[in-house]
PDB file of C-alpha atoms in Angstrom:
ATOM      1  CA  UNK A  30       5.522 -27.508 -12.685  1.00  0.00           C
ATOM      2  CA  UNK A  31       5.808 -23.865 -14.696  1.00  0.00           C
ATOM      3  CA  UNK A  32       4.732 -20.884 -13.689  1.00  0.00           C
ATOM      4  CA  UNK A  33       2.711 -18.293 -15.024  1.00  0.00           C
ATOM      5  CA  UNK A  34       5.191 -15.293 -15.061  1.00  0.00           C
ATOM      6  CA  UNK A  35       2.764 -12.397 -13.896  1.00  0.00           C
ATOM      7  CA  UNK A  36       1.188 -15.288 -11.173  1.00  0.00           C
ATOM      8  CA  UNK A  37       5.016 -15.145 -10.091  1.00  0.00           C
ATOM      9  CA  UNK A  38       5.417 -11.719 -10.195  1.00  0.00           C
ATOM     10  CA  UNK A  39       2.258 -10.723  -8.070  1.00  0.00           C
ATOM     11  CA  UNK A  40       4.092 -13.016  -5.303  1.00  0.00           C
ATOM     12  CA  UNK A  41       7.441 -10.916  -5.677  1.00  0.00           C
ATOM     13  CA  UNK A  42       5.922  -8.136  -4.941  1.00  0.00           C
ATOM     14  CA  UNK A  43       4.542  -8.720  -1.597  1.00  0.00           C
ATOM     15  CA  UNK A  44       7.819  -9.982  -0.665  1.00  0.00           C
ATOM     16  CA  UNK A  45      10.215  -7.128  -1.784  1.00  0.00           C
ATOM     17  CA  UNK A  46      10.453  -5.890   1.268  1.00  0.00           C
ATOM     18  CA  UNK A  47      11.599  -9.110   3.387  1.00  0.00           C
ATOM     19  CA  UNK A  48       7.738  -9.800   3.947  1.00  0.00           C
ATOM     20  CA  UNK A  49       4.154  -9.211   2.982  1.00  0.00           C
ATOM     21  CA  UNK A  50       3.375  -5.398   2.346  1.00  0.00           C
ATOM     22  CA  UNK A  51       0.580  -4.121   4.647  1.00  0.00           C
ATOM     23  CA  UNK A  52      -2.706  -2.961   2.412  1.00  0.00           C
ATOM     24  CA  UNK A  53      -2.732  -0.038   4.087  1.00  0.00           C
ATOM     25  CA  UNK A  54       1.068   0.954   3.237  1.00  0.00           C
ATOM     26  CA  UNK A  55       2.723   3.550   0.924  1.00  0.00           C
ATOM     27  CA  UNK A  56       4.624   1.100  -1.475  1.00  0.00           C
ATOM     28  CA  UNK A  57       5.486   3.607  -3.506  1.00  0.00           C
ATOM     29  CA  UNK A  58       8.478   5.715  -2.572  1.00  0.00           C
ATOM     30  CA  UNK A  59       9.046   9.537  -4.744  1.00  0.00           C
ATOM     31  CA  UNK A  60      11.981   9.310  -3.418  1.00  0.00           C
ATOM     32  CA  UNK A  61      13.519   6.174  -4.210  1.00  0.00           C
ATOM     33  CA  UNK A  62      16.217   5.646  -7.059  1.00  0.00           C
ATOM     34  CA  UNK A  63      14.844   3.324  -9.533  1.00  0.00           C
ATOM     35  CA  UNK A  64      18.099   2.665 -10.919  1.00  0.00           C
ATOM     36  CA  UNK A  65      19.506   1.793  -7.567  1.00  0.00           C
ATOM     37  CA  UNK A  66      16.342  -0.689  -6.709  1.00  0.00           C
ATOM     38  CA  UNK A  67      16.709  -2.598 -10.273  1.00  0.00           C
ATOM     39  CA  UNK A  68      20.930  -2.956  -9.594  1.00  0.00           C
ATOM     40  CA  UNK A  69      19.959  -4.480  -6.313  1.00  0.00           C
ATOM     41  CA  UNK A  70      17.253  -6.750  -7.502  1.00  0.00           C
ATOM     42  CA  UNK A  71      19.084  -8.308 -10.487  1.00  0.00           C
ATOM     43  CA  UNK A  72      21.960  -9.012  -8.393  1.00  0.00           C
ATOM     44  CA  UNK A  73      20.154 -10.889  -6.245  1.00  0.00           C
ATOM     45  CA  UNK A  74      18.154 -12.420  -9.201  1.00  0.00           C
ATOM     46  CA  UNK A  75      21.969 -13.574 -10.590  1.00  0.00           C
ATOM     47  CA  UNK A  76      22.181 -15.152  -7.240  1.00  0.00           C
ATOM     48  CA  UNK A  77      19.323 -16.832  -6.916  1.00  0.00           C
ATOM     49  CA  UNK A  78      18.423 -17.731 -10.714  1.00  0.00           C
ATOM     50  CA  UNK A  79      14.916 -15.681 -10.298  1.00  0.00           C
ATOM     51  CA  UNK A  80      13.376 -13.174 -12.752  1.00  0.00           C
ATOM     52  CA  UNK A  81      13.169  -9.548 -11.490  1.00  0.00           C
ATOM     53  CA  UNK A  82       9.480  -7.579 -11.702  1.00  0.00           C
ATOM     54  CA  UNK A  83       9.081  -4.293 -11.860  1.00  0.00           C
ATOM     55  CA  UNK A  84       5.889  -2.572 -11.666  1.00  0.00           C
ATOM     56  CA  UNK A  85       5.048   1.185 -12.432  1.00  0.00           C
ATOM     57  CA  UNK A  86       2.448   2.239 -10.242  1.00  0.00           C
ATOM     58  CA  UNK A  87       0.980   4.655  -7.777  1.00  0.00           C
ATOM     59  CA  UNK A  88      -0.055   5.115  -3.736  1.00  0.00           C
ATOM     60  CA  UNK A  89      -2.769   7.371  -5.257  1.00  0.00           C
ATOM     61  CA  UNK A  90      -4.018   4.529  -7.932  1.00  0.00           C
ATOM     62  CA  UNK A  91      -7.186   2.342  -6.666  1.00  0.00           C
ATOM     63  CA  UNK A  92      -5.815  -0.002  -9.575  1.00  0.00           C
ATOM     64  CA  UNK A  93      -2.272  -0.848  -8.142  1.00  0.00           C
ATOM     65  CA  UNK A  94      -3.683  -0.895  -4.318  1.00  0.00           C
ATOM     66  CA  UNK A  95      -6.322  -3.584  -6.134  1.00  0.00           C
ATOM     67  CA  UNK A  96      -3.413  -5.431  -7.821  1.00  0.00           C
ATOM     68  CA  UNK A  97      -1.302  -5.360  -3.962  1.00  0.00           C
ATOM     69  CA  UNK A  98      -4.390  -6.459  -2.652  1.00  0.00           C
ATOM     70  CA  UNK A  99      -4.616  -9.976  -4.568  1.00  0.00           C
ATOM     71  CA  UNK A 100      -0.468 -10.340  -4.212  1.00  0.00           C
ATOM     72  CA  UNK A 101      -1.632 -10.441  -0.449  1.00  0.00           C
ATOM     73  CA  UNK A 102      -4.584 -12.354  -0.064  1.00  0.00           C
ATOM     74  CA  UNK A 103      -3.643 -15.126  -2.853  1.00  0.00           C
ATOM     75  CA  UNK A 104      -1.385 -17.989  -0.916  1.00  0.00           C
ATOM     76  CA  UNK A 105      -0.529 -19.321  -4.762  1.00  0.00           C
ATOM     77  CA  UNK A 106       0.493 -15.705  -5.875  1.00  0.00           C
ATOM     78  CA  UNK A 107       2.650 -14.871  -2.868  1.00  0.00           C
ATOM     79  CA  UNK A 108       4.789 -18.341  -3.534  1.00  0.00           C
ATOM     80  CA  UNK A 109       5.311 -17.801  -6.643  1.00  0.00           C
ATOM     81  CA  UNK A 110       6.607 -14.337  -6.369  1.00  0.00           C
ATOM     82  CA  UNK A 111       8.720 -15.007  -3.500  1.00  0.00           C
ATOM     83  CA  UNK A 112       9.912 -17.871  -5.400  1.00  0.00           C
ATOM     84  CA  UNK A 113      10.854 -16.904  -8.763  1.00  0.00           C
ATOM     85  CA  UNK A 114      11.387 -13.012  -8.948  1.00  0.00           C
ATOM     86  CA  UNK A 115      12.965 -10.540  -7.280  1.00  0.00           C
ATOM     87  CA  UNK A 116      10.136  -7.302  -7.599  1.00  0.00           C
ATOM     88  CA  UNK A 117      11.086  -3.298  -7.672  1.00  0.00           C
ATOM     89  CA  UNK A 118       7.831  -0.852  -7.342  1.00  0.00           C
ATOM     90  CA  UNK A 119       8.666   2.128  -9.190  1.00  0.00           C
ATOM     91  CA  UNK A 120       6.944   5.499  -7.896  1.00  0.00           C
ATOM     92  CA  UNK A 121       4.792   6.733 -11.000  1.00  0.00           C
ATOM     93  CA  UNK A 122       2.804  10.401  -9.193  1.00  0.00           C
ATOM     94  CA  UNK A 123       2.812  13.921  -9.574  1.00  0.00           C
ATOM     95  CA  UNK A 124       5.783  14.168  -7.034  1.00  0.00           C
ATOM     96  CA  UNK A 125       8.145  11.972  -9.441  1.00  0.00           C
ATOM     97  CA  UNK A 126       7.273  10.312 -12.497  1.00  0.00           C
ATOM     98  CA  UNK A 127      10.225   8.474 -13.062  1.00  0.00           C
ATOM     99  CA  UNK A 128      10.200   9.029 -16.812  1.00  0.00           C
ATOM    100  CA  UNK A 129      13.832   8.195 -18.133  1.00  0.00           C
ATOM    101  CA  UNK A 130      14.087   5.030 -16.011  1.00  0.00           C
ATOM    102  CA  UNK A 131      10.395   3.666 -17.471  1.00  0.00           C
ATOM    103  CA  UNK A 132      12.020   4.863 -20.806  1.00  0.00           C
ATOM    104  CA  UNK A 133      14.874   2.566 -20.199  1.00  0.00           C
ATOM    105  CA  UNK A 134      12.464  -0.451 -20.176  1.00  0.00           C
ATOM    106  CA  UNK A 135       9.521   0.573 -22.851  1.00  0.00           C
ATOM    107  CA  UNK A 136       6.476   2.146 -23.521  1.00  0.00           C
ATOM    108  CA  UNK A 137       3.893   2.054 -20.809  1.00  0.00           C
ATOM    109  CA  UNK A 138       0.106   2.279 -21.239  1.00  0.00           C
ATOM    110  CA  UNK A 139      -1.387   3.020 -17.617  1.00  0.00           C
ATOM    111  CA  UNK A 140      -0.372   2.186 -14.593  1.00  0.00           C
ATOM    112  CA  UNK A 141      -0.239  -0.141 -12.857  1.00  0.00           C
ATOM    113  CA  UNK A 142       2.662  -1.418 -15.819  1.00  0.00           C
ATOM    114  CA  UNK A 143       4.420  -4.717 -14.780  1.00  0.00           C
ATOM    115  CA  UNK A 144       7.983  -5.362 -16.925  1.00  0.00           C
ATOM    116  CA  UNK A 145       9.455  -8.707 -16.352  1.00  0.00           C
ATOM    117  CA  UNK A 146      13.277  -9.011 -16.773  1.00  0.00           C
ATOM    118  CA  UNK A 147      15.816 -12.206 -17.093  1.00  0.00           C
ATOM    119  CA  UNK A 148      18.232 -12.134 -14.424  1.00  0.00           C
ATOM    120  CA  UNK A 149      20.590 -10.132 -16.833  1.00  0.00           C
ATOM    121  CA  UNK A 150      17.813  -7.336 -16.812  1.00  0.00           C
ATOM    122  CA  UNK A 151      16.354  -7.775 -20.381  1.00  0.00           C
ATOM    123  CA  UNK A 152      12.684  -6.507 -20.852  1.00  0.00           C
ATOM    124  CA  UNK A 153      10.511 -10.471 -21.531  1.00  0.00           C
ATOM    125  CA  UNK A 154       7.702  -9.152 -21.305  1.00  0.00           C
ATOM    126  CA  UNK A 155       5.745  -5.803 -20.894  1.00  0.00           C
ATOM    127  CA  UNK A 156       1.831  -6.548 -19.451  1.00  0.00           C
ATOM    128  CA  UNK A 157      -0.609  -3.408 -19.222  1.00  0.00           C
ATOM    129  CA  UNK A 158      -3.103  -4.204 -16.764  1.00  0.00           C
ATOM    130  CA  UNK A 159      -6.322  -2.931 -17.688  1.00  0.00           C
ATOM    131  CA  UNK A 160      -7.276  -6.503 -19.532  1.00  0.00           C
ATOM    132  CA  UNK A 161      -6.761  -8.151 -16.174  1.00  0.00           C
ATOM    133  CA  UNK A 162      -9.271  -6.290 -14.257  1.00  0.00           C
ATOM    134  CA  UNK A 163     -12.086  -7.522 -12.751  1.00  0.00           C
ATOM    135  CA  UNK A 164     -15.229  -5.370 -11.157  1.00  0.00           C
ATOM    136  CA  UNK A 165     -13.694  -3.401  -8.640  1.00  0.00           C
ATOM    137  CA  UNK A 166     -10.031  -5.583  -9.068  1.00  0.00           C
ATOM    138  CA  UNK A 167      -8.372  -7.667 -10.449  1.00  0.00           C
ATOM    139  CA  UNK A 168      -9.542 -11.162 -12.213  1.00  0.00           C
ATOM    140  CA  UNK A 169      -7.076 -13.719 -10.227  1.00  0.00           C
ATOM    141  CA  UNK A 170      -7.125 -16.376 -12.887  1.00  0.00           C
ATOM    142  CA  UNK A 171      -6.401 -14.557 -15.505  1.00  0.00           C
ATOM    143  CA  UNK A 172      -3.461 -12.713 -13.525  1.00  0.00           C
ATOM    144  CA  UNK A 173      -2.746 -16.230 -12.750  1.00  0.00           C
ATOM    145  CA  UNK A 174      -2.409 -17.045 -15.815  1.00  0.00           C
ATOM    146  CA  UNK A 175      -0.323 -14.593 -16.999  1.00  0.00           C
TER     147      UNK A 175
END
């Protein structure tokens, strides 16, 4: 069965820290080094034949939190992400916009913003999340089918 890119992305997001993220936890850290985080994720991706999801977001952003809540609450999305992706969160906030790192991946259009990379670091897909929104959250089917 072929897995949708975003559905796998969403699951990996939850499991990057060796388990599901807590709904109230800060998932984006201004002091983190996204270049090193990506380097580690790519090593693991090559070892396990996975892709890498790089999600740009911020703890302050309700849409970032809503997307994370979907990752956590949908079992199918969670499984896809865990099984097929490594996940890297990149902070975007007043404390650290990480503009230099983000520019190495490509242009973004708001946050959260998602890049999907192959195991060698080539960007395969760039996805803004506004088109995935529905009401106060995200459309599960659109996210799953991405």
